[in-house]
Amino acid sequence: MNVSNLIRISYNAILRNKTRSLLTMLGIIIGISSVIAMVSLGQSSQQNINEQISTMGTNLIMVMRANQRKGGVSMGNSNVQSLTVKDCELIKNKCKNVSLVSPMVSANGQIVRGNYNWSGSMQGGDIDYLQIRKYEISKGTNFTEEDVAKYNKVCLIGQTIVENMFAEGENPIGQTIRFKSIPFKVIGILEEKGENQMGQDQDDIVIAPYSTVMKRLLATTYIHMIYASAKSEEVAETATQEITQVLRQSHKIQNGGTDDFDVRTQAELLSMMNSVSGFLTVLLAAIASISLIVGGIGIMNIMYVTVTERTKEIGLRTAIGARGKDIMFQFLIESSMLSLVGGIIGIIFGLVISYVASALLKWPFVISTVSVLLSFLVCAATGIFFGWYPAKKAANLDPITALRYE
């Protein structure tokens, strides 16, 4: 018997029991759609993280104060005074692969304007701070070198501050807000950036000259962090090495000594986030694939029932000349068709679920071609693997016994 006839017989057998066939395919549909949705959403999450990190600048370099340790226990870095404005100047002058440098200090407090009150934070930076952090000004201007030198009380505010501190339609430019009871004149409004990869609102921010924050708010001589920008993404690693060498010399750290600072790049952060996201994606996909095994067991169970129901038919076909391999191929094709059709429906459902979820989460929609192809191959393998034993049982039935079966 040729293959086309076997396919036609299997197709007609499936159609005779539409409800049972659909319920049999349901396990495969759920399994495939779950795997594709999990993999697609995992890759969408990774791309979303990459895009958000890139808004901070792919060549961004961050120099932070190292954690203090006593007796092997981390004491945090809140009281470490290892970074200074002088360090920024040394990096700017000695690091050839660094294009921009800015100190950063921050303070938390209440922002007050008339009857408006908002709990926020103020970050202090140099004139290059906005360019390094990829902030754009929608209205007004940036502060100047003179503002930095004279500790002028001027600031830039984000959209969240605008919405919570000013009436709708009111122009904040030229207005005065108070941060920790100190008046600051608003000279610019920042473009909206939204939330970052950690879910933090990047628009809930006030930016002022670092010198103003240090002298008027914190009364300190050290800075919290240094932001630098490499000349290109390709030389970011070289720039990191240059910064490390300059700071070790500046801080008089001997060879083999422990650094009192940490230098990190966006590439390291990106790699870490992708590693965590990738692990979670694989884990969720593995959990979802368990339903594929359940679906395969369902196919095997139904094929056993089918063989039992059609025992007399098998005996009759064998009696008129059908070979054992024809019988086995017939049931193998039938189980494979159930698996493949269920797989195709599952792929469609999985893509639809991924699209809807990505739209709701405002993530980019990513189709994992590998997961789709792999799912299709898994469907074929499932149909063959779980259909082989029932098919083998059908092929080994004794025709005389089968004809007598009631």
Short mmCIF file of C-alpha atoms in Angstrom, two decimals:
data_model
loop_
_atom_site.label_atom_id
_atom_site.label_comp_id
_atom_site.label_asym_id
_atom_site.label_seq_id
_atom_site.Cartn_x
_atom_site.Cartn_y
_atom_site.Cartn_z
CA MET A 1 0.00 0.00 0.00
CA ASN A 2 1.43 3.40 -0.96
CA VAL A 3 1.91 6.33 1.41
CA SER A 4 -0.87 8.46 -0.09
CA ASN A 5 -3.44 5.77 0.67
CA LEU A 6 -2.13 5.44 4.23
CA ILE A 7 -2.42 9.21 4.72
CA ARG A 8 -5.98 9.18 3.35
CA ILE A 9 -7.02 6.31 5.62
CA SER A 10 -5.45 8.03 8.67
CA TYR A 11 -7.12 11.32 7.77
CA ASN A 12 -10.56 9.69 7.49
CA ALA A 13 -10.01 7.85 10.80
CA ILE A 14 -9.25 11.15 12.58
CA LEU A 15 -12.32 12.84 11.07
CA ARG A 16 -14.57 10.02 12.24
CA ASN A 17 -13.80 11.01 15.85
CA LYS A 18 -13.48 14.78 15.67
CA THR A 19 -14.10 15.49 19.36
CA ARG A 20 -11.73 12.81 20.57
CA SER A 21 -9.07 13.92 18.12
CA LEU A 22 -9.38 17.55 19.25
CA LEU A 23 -9.11 16.58 22.92
CA THR A 24 -6.09 14.43 22.08
CA MET A 25 -4.40 17.37 20.34
CA LEU A 26 -5.20 19.72 23.23
CA GLY A 27 -2.19 18.60 25.27
CA ILE A 28 0.14 19.24 22.33
CA ILE A 29 -1.53 22.60 21.62
CA ILE A 30 -1.10 23.77 25.22
CA GLY A 31 2.49 22.51 25.41
CA ILE A 32 3.68 24.07 22.14
CA SER A 33 1.88 27.39 22.71
CA SER A 34 3.33 27.60 26.24
CA VAL A 35 6.91 26.92 25.08
CA ILE A 36 6.72 29.43 22.21
CA ALA A 37 5.09 32.09 24.39
CA MET A 38 7.69 31.67 27.15
CA VAL A 39 10.66 31.77 24.76
CA SER A 40 9.22 34.70 22.79
CA LEU A 41 8.43 36.71 25.93
CA GLY A 42 11.86 35.92 27.33
CA GLN A 43 13.54 37.27 24.19
CA SER A 44 11.19 40.27 24.19
CA SER A 45 12.24 40.96 27.77
CA GLN A 46 15.92 40.75 26.80
CA GLN A 47 15.43 43.13 23.89
CA ASN A 48 13.48 45.52 26.10
CA ILE A 49 16.33 45.50 28.63
CA ASN A 50 18.88 46.07 25.85
CA GLU A 51 16.92 49.03 24.48
CA GLN A 52 16.51 50.61 27.91
CA ILE A 53 20.18 50.16 28.75
CA SER A 54 21.15 51.64 25.39
CA THR A 55 19.21 54.79 26.30
CA MET A 56 21.81 55.28 29.04
CA GLY A 57 24.59 55.05 26.45
CA THR A 58 26.30 51.86 25.30
CA ASN A 59 29.72 53.40 25.98
CA LEU A 60 28.81 54.57 29.49
CA ILE A 61 31.37 53.86 32.22
CA MET A 62 30.47 54.14 35.91
CA VAL A 63 33.02 54.54 38.69
CA MET A 64 31.57 53.81 42.12
CA ARG A 65 32.84 53.72 45.65
CA ALA A 66 33.81 50.21 46.72
CA ASN A 67 32.09 48.51 49.63
CA GLN A 68 33.82 48.59 52.99
CA ARG A 69 34.47 45.20 54.53
CA LYS A 70 35.18 44.32 58.15
CA GLY A 71 35.89 40.76 59.14
CA GLY A 72 34.69 39.56 55.74
CA VAL A 73 31.33 41.33 56.13
CA SER A 74 30.27 44.03 53.69
CA MET A 75 29.58 47.33 55.47
CA GLY A 76 28.20 49.09 52.37
CA ASN A 77 29.61 52.13 50.59
CA SER A 78 27.54 54.96 52.06
CA ASN A 79 30.40 56.28 54.19
CA VAL A 80 33.26 55.61 51.76
CA GLN A 81 34.98 58.84 50.73
CA SER A 82 37.27 57.52 48.00
CA LEU A 83 36.15 59.59 44.98
CA THR A 84 36.79 63.30 44.52
CA VAL A 85 36.44 65.99 41.87
CA LYS A 86 40.20 65.74 41.37
CA ASP A 87 39.72 62.14 40.21
CA CYS A 88 37.39 63.40 37.49
CA GLU A 89 39.96 65.92 36.32
CA LEU A 90 42.69 63.24 36.21
CA ILE A 91 40.46 60.92 34.17
CA LYS A 92 39.59 63.74 31.77
CA ASN A 93 43.24 64.71 31.27
CA LYS A 94 44.99 61.32 31.26
CA CYS A 95 42.55 58.82 29.74
CA LYS A 96 42.85 59.07 25.96
CA ASN A 97 39.87 56.85 25.21
CA VAL A 98 37.48 58.84 27.43
CA SER A 99 35.57 61.66 25.78
CA LEU A 100 33.35 63.01 28.58
CA VAL A 101 33.54 62.90 32.38
CA SER A 102 31.19 64.16 35.08
CA PRO A 103 31.07 63.77 38.86
CA MET A 104 27.74 62.79 40.38
CA VAL A 105 26.32 63.45 43.81
CA SER A 106 22.76 62.90 44.95
CA ALA A 107 20.49 63.97 47.78
CA ASN A 108 16.99 62.97 48.79
CA GLY A 109 14.46 65.39 50.22
CA GLN A 110 11.15 67.19 49.91
CA ILE A 111 10.49 69.39 46.91
CA VAL A 112 8.16 72.23 47.80
CA ARG A 113 6.49 74.93 45.73
CA GLY A 114 3.58 76.81 47.25
CA ASN A 115 0.92 74.23 48.09
CA TYR A 116 2.69 71.54 46.08
CA ASN A 117 4.87 69.00 47.86
CA TRP A 118 6.77 66.05 46.40
CA SER A 119 9.34 63.61 47.84
CA GLY A 120 12.13 63.28 45.31
CA SER A 121 15.85 63.30 44.68
CA MET A 122 18.32 65.79 43.29
CA GLN A 123 21.34 64.70 41.29
CA GLY A 124 24.34 66.94 40.80
CA GLY A 125 26.53 66.76 37.72
CA ASP A 126 28.83 68.71 35.44
CA ILE A 127 27.77 70.38 32.19
CA ASP A 128 28.46 67.09 30.34
CA TYR A 129 26.26 65.05 32.68
CA LEU A 130 23.19 65.24 30.45
CA GLN A 131 25.11 64.12 27.36
CA ILE A 132 26.72 61.20 29.16
CA ARG A 133 23.38 60.01 30.62
CA LYS A 134 21.52 60.61 27.33
CA TYR A 135 19.13 63.20 28.75
CA GLU A 136 17.67 65.74 26.33
CA ILE A 137 16.24 69.16 27.17
CA SER A 138 12.75 69.78 25.81
CA LYS A 139 12.48 73.38 27.06
CA GLY A 140 14.98 75.85 28.49
CA THR A 141 18.75 75.43 28.69
CA ASN A 142 21.42 73.47 30.52
CA PHE A 143 23.40 75.05 33.36
CA THR A 144 26.81 76.51 32.49
CA GLU A 145 30.39 76.26 33.74
CA GLU A 146 29.80 79.55 35.56
CA ASP A 147 26.84 77.99 37.40
CA VAL A 148 29.14 75.15 38.47
CA ALA A 149 31.96 77.47 39.54
CA LYS A 150 29.69 79.79 41.54
CA TYR A 151 27.44 77.08 43.10
CA ASN A 152 24.41 78.75 41.49
CA LYS A 153 21.04 77.51 42.65
CA VAL A 154 19.64 76.48 39.26
CA CYS A 155 18.17 73.16 38.21
CA LEU A 156 16.61 71.04 35.48
CA ILE A 157 13.50 68.97 36.22
CA GLY A 158 11.95 65.81 34.76
CA GLN A 159 8.40 65.34 33.52
CA THR A 160 7.24 63.65 36.74
CA ILE A 161 8.29 66.72 38.73
CA VAL A 162 6.52 68.98 36.22
CA GLU A 163 3.28 66.99 36.55
CA ASN A 164 3.34 66.95 40.35
CA MET A 165 4.67 70.43 41.10
CA PHE A 166 2.99 72.61 38.48
CA ALA A 167 -0.58 73.14 37.35
CA GLU A 168 -1.55 71.83 33.92
CA GLY A 169 -0.42 74.27 31.21
CA GLU A 170 1.80 76.23 33.60
CA ASN A 171 5.31 77.01 32.35
CA PRO A 172 7.92 75.89 34.94
CA ILE A 173 10.79 77.79 33.28
CA GLY A 174 11.85 80.66 35.53
CA GLN A 175 9.82 79.38 38.49
CA THR A 176 11.37 78.59 41.87
CA ILE A 177 11.15 75.31 43.74
CA ARG A 178 12.59 74.53 47.18
CA PHE A 179 14.65 71.45 47.90
CA LYS A 180 15.41 70.99 51.60
CA SER A 181 14.26 74.60 52.09
CA ILE A 182 16.85 75.91 49.59
CA PRO A 183 15.39 77.75 46.57
CA PHE A 184 16.35 76.59 43.07
CA LYS A 185 15.42 78.35 39.84
CA VAL A 186 14.11 76.03 37.11
CA ILE A 187 16.03 76.74 33.89
CA GLY A 188 15.18 73.62 31.87
CA ILE A 189 12.77 70.71 31.44
CA LEU A 190 14.04 67.24 30.47
CA GLU A 191 12.60 65.06 27.73
CA GLU A 192 10.53 62.15 29.01
CA LYS A 193 12.45 58.85 29.37
CA GLY A 194 10.00 56.60 31.24
CA GLU A 195 10.99 53.71 33.49
CA ASN A 196 14.35 51.99 33.34
CA GLN A 197 14.99 48.22 33.36
CA MET A 198 14.62 48.17 37.14
CA GLY A 199 11.19 49.81 37.03
CA GLN A 200 12.47 53.14 38.36
CA ASP A 201 10.95 56.36 37.05
CA GLN A 202 13.74 58.19 35.19
CA ASP A 203 11.61 61.35 34.97
CA ASP A 204 11.30 61.74 38.74
CA ILE A 205 14.52 63.73 38.92
CA VAL A 206 15.99 67.16 39.57
CA ILE A 207 19.47 67.88 38.17
CA ALA A 208 21.65 70.73 39.44
CA PRO A 209 25.36 71.61 39.30
CA TYR A 210 27.32 69.10 41.39
CA SER A 211 29.11 71.90 43.22
CA THR A 212 25.78 73.33 44.38
CA VAL A 213 24.59 69.97 45.70
CA MET A 214 27.91 69.32 47.44
CA LYS A 215 28.25 72.74 49.11
CA ARG A 216 24.65 73.78 49.75
CA LEU A 217 22.89 70.46 50.38
CA LEU A 218 25.42 67.83 51.47
CA ALA A 219 28.31 69.91 52.81
CA THR A 220 30.82 67.31 51.59
CA THR A 221 34.08 67.36 49.63
CA TYR A 222 33.77 63.91 48.08
CA ILE A 223 31.48 62.66 45.32
CA HIS A 224 29.28 59.59 45.11
CA MET A 225 30.05 58.44 41.59
CA ILE A 226 31.85 59.31 38.37
CA TYR A 227 30.13 58.97 35.02
CA ALA A 228 32.37 58.77 31.96
CA SER A 229 31.76 58.18 28.29
CA ALA A 230 34.22 56.21 26.14
CA LYS A 231 34.97 57.59 22.68
CA SER A 232 33.26 54.53 21.21
CA GLU A 233 31.76 51.23 22.32
CA GLU A 234 34.77 49.40 20.84
CA VAL A 235 37.27 51.15 23.14
CA ALA A 236 35.09 51.02 26.28
CA GLU A 237 37.14 48.18 27.76
CA THR A 238 40.41 50.02 27.07
CA ALA A 239 38.96 53.18 28.63
CA THR A 240 37.99 51.15 31.70
CA GLN A 241 41.57 49.92 32.09
CA GLU A 242 42.90 53.48 31.73
CA ILE A 243 40.49 54.78 34.41
CA THR A 244 41.48 51.95 36.77
CA GLN A 245 45.17 52.68 36.31
CA VAL A 246 44.74 56.45 36.83
CA LEU A 247 42.66 56.00 40.00
CA ARG A 248 45.02 53.42 41.48
CA GLN A 249 47.88 55.89 41.03
CA SER A 250 45.82 58.78 42.40
CA HIS A 251 44.71 56.78 45.45
CA LYS A 252 48.25 55.39 45.97
CA ILE A 253 47.13 51.76 45.82
CA GLN A 254 50.11 49.41 45.69
CA ASN A 255 50.32 46.39 43.41
CA GLY A 256 48.20 43.63 44.91
CA GLY A 257 46.25 46.13 47.01
CA THR A 258 42.46 46.24 47.05
CA ASP A 259 40.83 49.01 45.02
CA ASP A 260 38.62 51.46 46.93
CA PHE A 261 36.50 51.93 43.81
CA ASP A 262 34.61 49.83 41.25
CA VAL A 263 34.63 50.52 37.51
CA ARG A 264 31.73 49.10 35.53
CA THR A 265 30.52 49.39 31.96
CA GLN A 266 27.12 49.02 30.37
CA ALA A 267 28.38 45.89 28.64
CA GLU A 268 28.85 44.21 32.03
CA LEU A 269 25.38 45.27 33.18
CA LEU A 270 23.89 44.13 29.88
CA SER A 271 25.64 40.77 30.10
CA MET A 272 24.43 40.22 33.66
CA MET A 273 20.82 41.16 32.86
CA ASN A 274 20.79 38.98 29.72
CA SER A 275 22.26 36.07 31.68
CA VAL A 276 19.51 36.28 34.32
CA SER A 277 16.78 36.79 31.71
CA GLY A 278 18.10 33.91 29.59
CA PHE A 279 18.16 31.55 32.58
CA LEU A 280 14.58 32.43 33.50
CA THR A 281 13.49 31.94 29.88
CA VAL A 282 15.05 28.47 29.73
CA LEU A 283 13.57 27.58 33.11
CA LEU A 284 10.05 28.67 32.12
CA ALA A 285 10.33 26.94 28.73
CA ALA A 286 11.45 23.73 30.45
CA ILE A 287 8.48 23.87 32.82
CA ALA A 288 6.11 24.56 29.91
CA SER A 289 7.57 21.64 27.92
CA ILE A 290 6.34 19.22 30.59
CA SER A 291 2.88 19.65 29.09
CA LEU A 292 4.32 18.30 25.83
CA ILE A 293 5.11 15.03 27.58
CA VAL A 294 1.58 14.97 28.96
CA GLY A 295 0.25 15.59 25.45
CA GLY A 296 2.40 12.77 24.08
CA ILE A 297 1.10 10.39 26.72
CA GLY A 298 -2.43 11.43 25.73
CA ILE A 299 -1.67 10.53 22.10
CA MET A 300 -0.30 7.13 23.14
CA ASN A 301 -3.39 6.47 25.26
CA ILE A 302 -5.78 7.35 22.45
CA MET A 303 -3.82 5.29 19.93
CA TYR A 304 -4.09 2.29 22.26
CA VAL A 305 -7.86 2.82 22.38
CA THR A 306 -7.95 3.21 18.60
CA VAL A 307 -6.04 -0.04 18.04
CA THR A 308 -8.42 -1.84 20.38
CA GLU A 309 -11.51 -0.38 18.67
CA ARG A 310 -10.25 -1.24 15.19
CA THR A 311 -8.90 -4.70 15.91
CA LYS A 312 -11.38 -6.34 13.56
CA GLU A 313 -10.56 -3.82 10.81
CA ILE A 314 -6.85 -4.59 11.25
CA GLY A 315 -7.55 -8.33 10.96
CA LEU A 316 -9.62 -7.79 7.82
CA ARG A 317 -6.97 -5.66 6.14
CA THR A 318 -4.29 -8.18 7.05
CA ALA A 319 -6.39 -11.01 5.66
CA ILE A 320 -6.71 -9.32 2.26
CA GLY A 321 -2.98 -8.72 1.93
CA ALA A 322 -1.93 -5.74 4.05
CA ARG A 323 1.55 -6.24 5.46
CA GLY A 324 2.53 -5.64 9.07
CA LYS A 325 4.58 -2.58 8.16
CA ASP A 326 1.55 -1.11 6.30
CA ILE A 327 -0.53 -1.44 9.46
CA MET A 328 2.28 0.06 11.59
CA PHE A 329 2.81 2.98 9.18
CA GLN A 330 -0.93 3.68 9.12
CA PHE A 331 -1.10 4.16 12.88
CA LEU A 332 2.22 6.00 12.96
CA ILE A 333 0.92 8.44 10.34
CA GLU A 334 -2.31 8.86 12.29
CA SER A 335 -0.49 9.69 15.55
CA SER A 336 1.94 11.99 13.69
CA MET A 337 -0.95 13.84 12.04
CA LEU A 338 -2.59 14.39 15.43
CA SER A 339 0.69 15.71 16.82
CA LEU A 340 1.57 17.91 13.83
CA VAL A 341 -1.89 19.48 13.51
CA GLY A 342 -1.91 20.14 17.24
CA GLY A 343 1.59 21.60 16.91
CA ILE A 344 0.58 23.98 14.12
CA ILE A 345 -2.41 25.19 16.12
CA GLY A 346 -0.17 25.50 19.19
CA ILE A 347 2.38 27.57 17.24
CA ILE A 348 -0.36 29.96 16.11
CA PHE A 349 -1.77 30.29 19.64
CA GLY A 350 1.73 30.77 21.05
CA LEU A 351 2.49 33.63 18.66
CA VAL A 352 -0.88 35.26 19.38
CA ILE A 353 -0.30 35.00 23.15
CA SER A 354 3.21 36.46 22.74
CA TYR A 355 1.91 39.37 20.66
CA VAL A 356 -0.88 40.23 23.10
CA ALA A 357 1.39 39.93 26.16
CA SER A 358 4.12 42.04 24.50
CA ALA A 359 1.56 44.71 23.62
CA LEU A 360 0.19 44.81 27.18
CA LEU A 361 3.68 44.96 28.70
CA LYS A 362 4.83 47.46 26.03
CA TRP A 363 7.72 45.19 25.08
CA PRO A 364 8.97 44.65 21.52
CA PHE A 365 7.32 41.66 19.83
CA VAL A 366 10.00 39.07 19.02
CA ILE A 367 9.36 35.87 17.05
CA SER A 368 11.83 33.13 17.95
CA THR A 369 12.33 31.29 14.65
CA VAL A 370 14.41 28.64 16.37
CA SER A 371 11.68 27.88 18.91
CA VAL A 372 9.03 27.64 16.15
CA LEU A 373 11.13 25.24 14.06
CA LEU A 374 12.13 23.26 17.12
CA SER A 375 8.51 23.02 18.24
CA PHE A 376 7.52 21.69 14.82
CA LEU A 377 10.26 19.04 14.97
CA VAL A 378 9.26 18.14 18.53
CA CYS A 379 5.67 17.64 17.36
CA ALA A 380 6.77 15.20 14.65
CA ALA A 381 9.05 13.38 17.09
CA THR A 382 6.27 13.21 19.70
CA GLY A 383 3.84 11.68 17.24
CA ILE A 384 6.38 9.06 16.14
CA PHE A 385 7.72 8.30 19.62
CA PHE A 386 4.39 7.96 21.42
CA GLY A 387 2.61 6.39 18.43
CA TRP A 388 5.24 3.75 17.69
CA TYR A 389 4.34 1.26 20.42
CA PRO A 390 0.56 1.21 19.74
CA ALA A 391 1.36 1.00 15.99
CA LYS A 392 3.74 -1.90 16.63
CA LYS A 393 1.06 -3.63 18.68
CA ALA A 394 -1.42 -3.23 15.81
CA ALA A 395 1.08 -4.59 13.29
CA ASN A 396 1.74 -7.70 15.43
CA LEU A 397 -1.93 -8.65 15.84
CA ASP A 398 -2.71 -12.16 14.63
CA PRO A 399 -5.21 -11.75 11.74
CA ILE A 400 -7.31 -14.77 12.77
CA THR A 401 -7.57 -13.56 16.37
CA ALA A 402 -8.31 -10.03 15.13
CA LEU A 403 -11.14 -11.23 12.87
CA ARG A 404 -12.74 -13.08 15.79
CA TYR A 405 -12.47 -9.99 18.05
CA GLU A 406 -15.82 -8.53 19.15
#
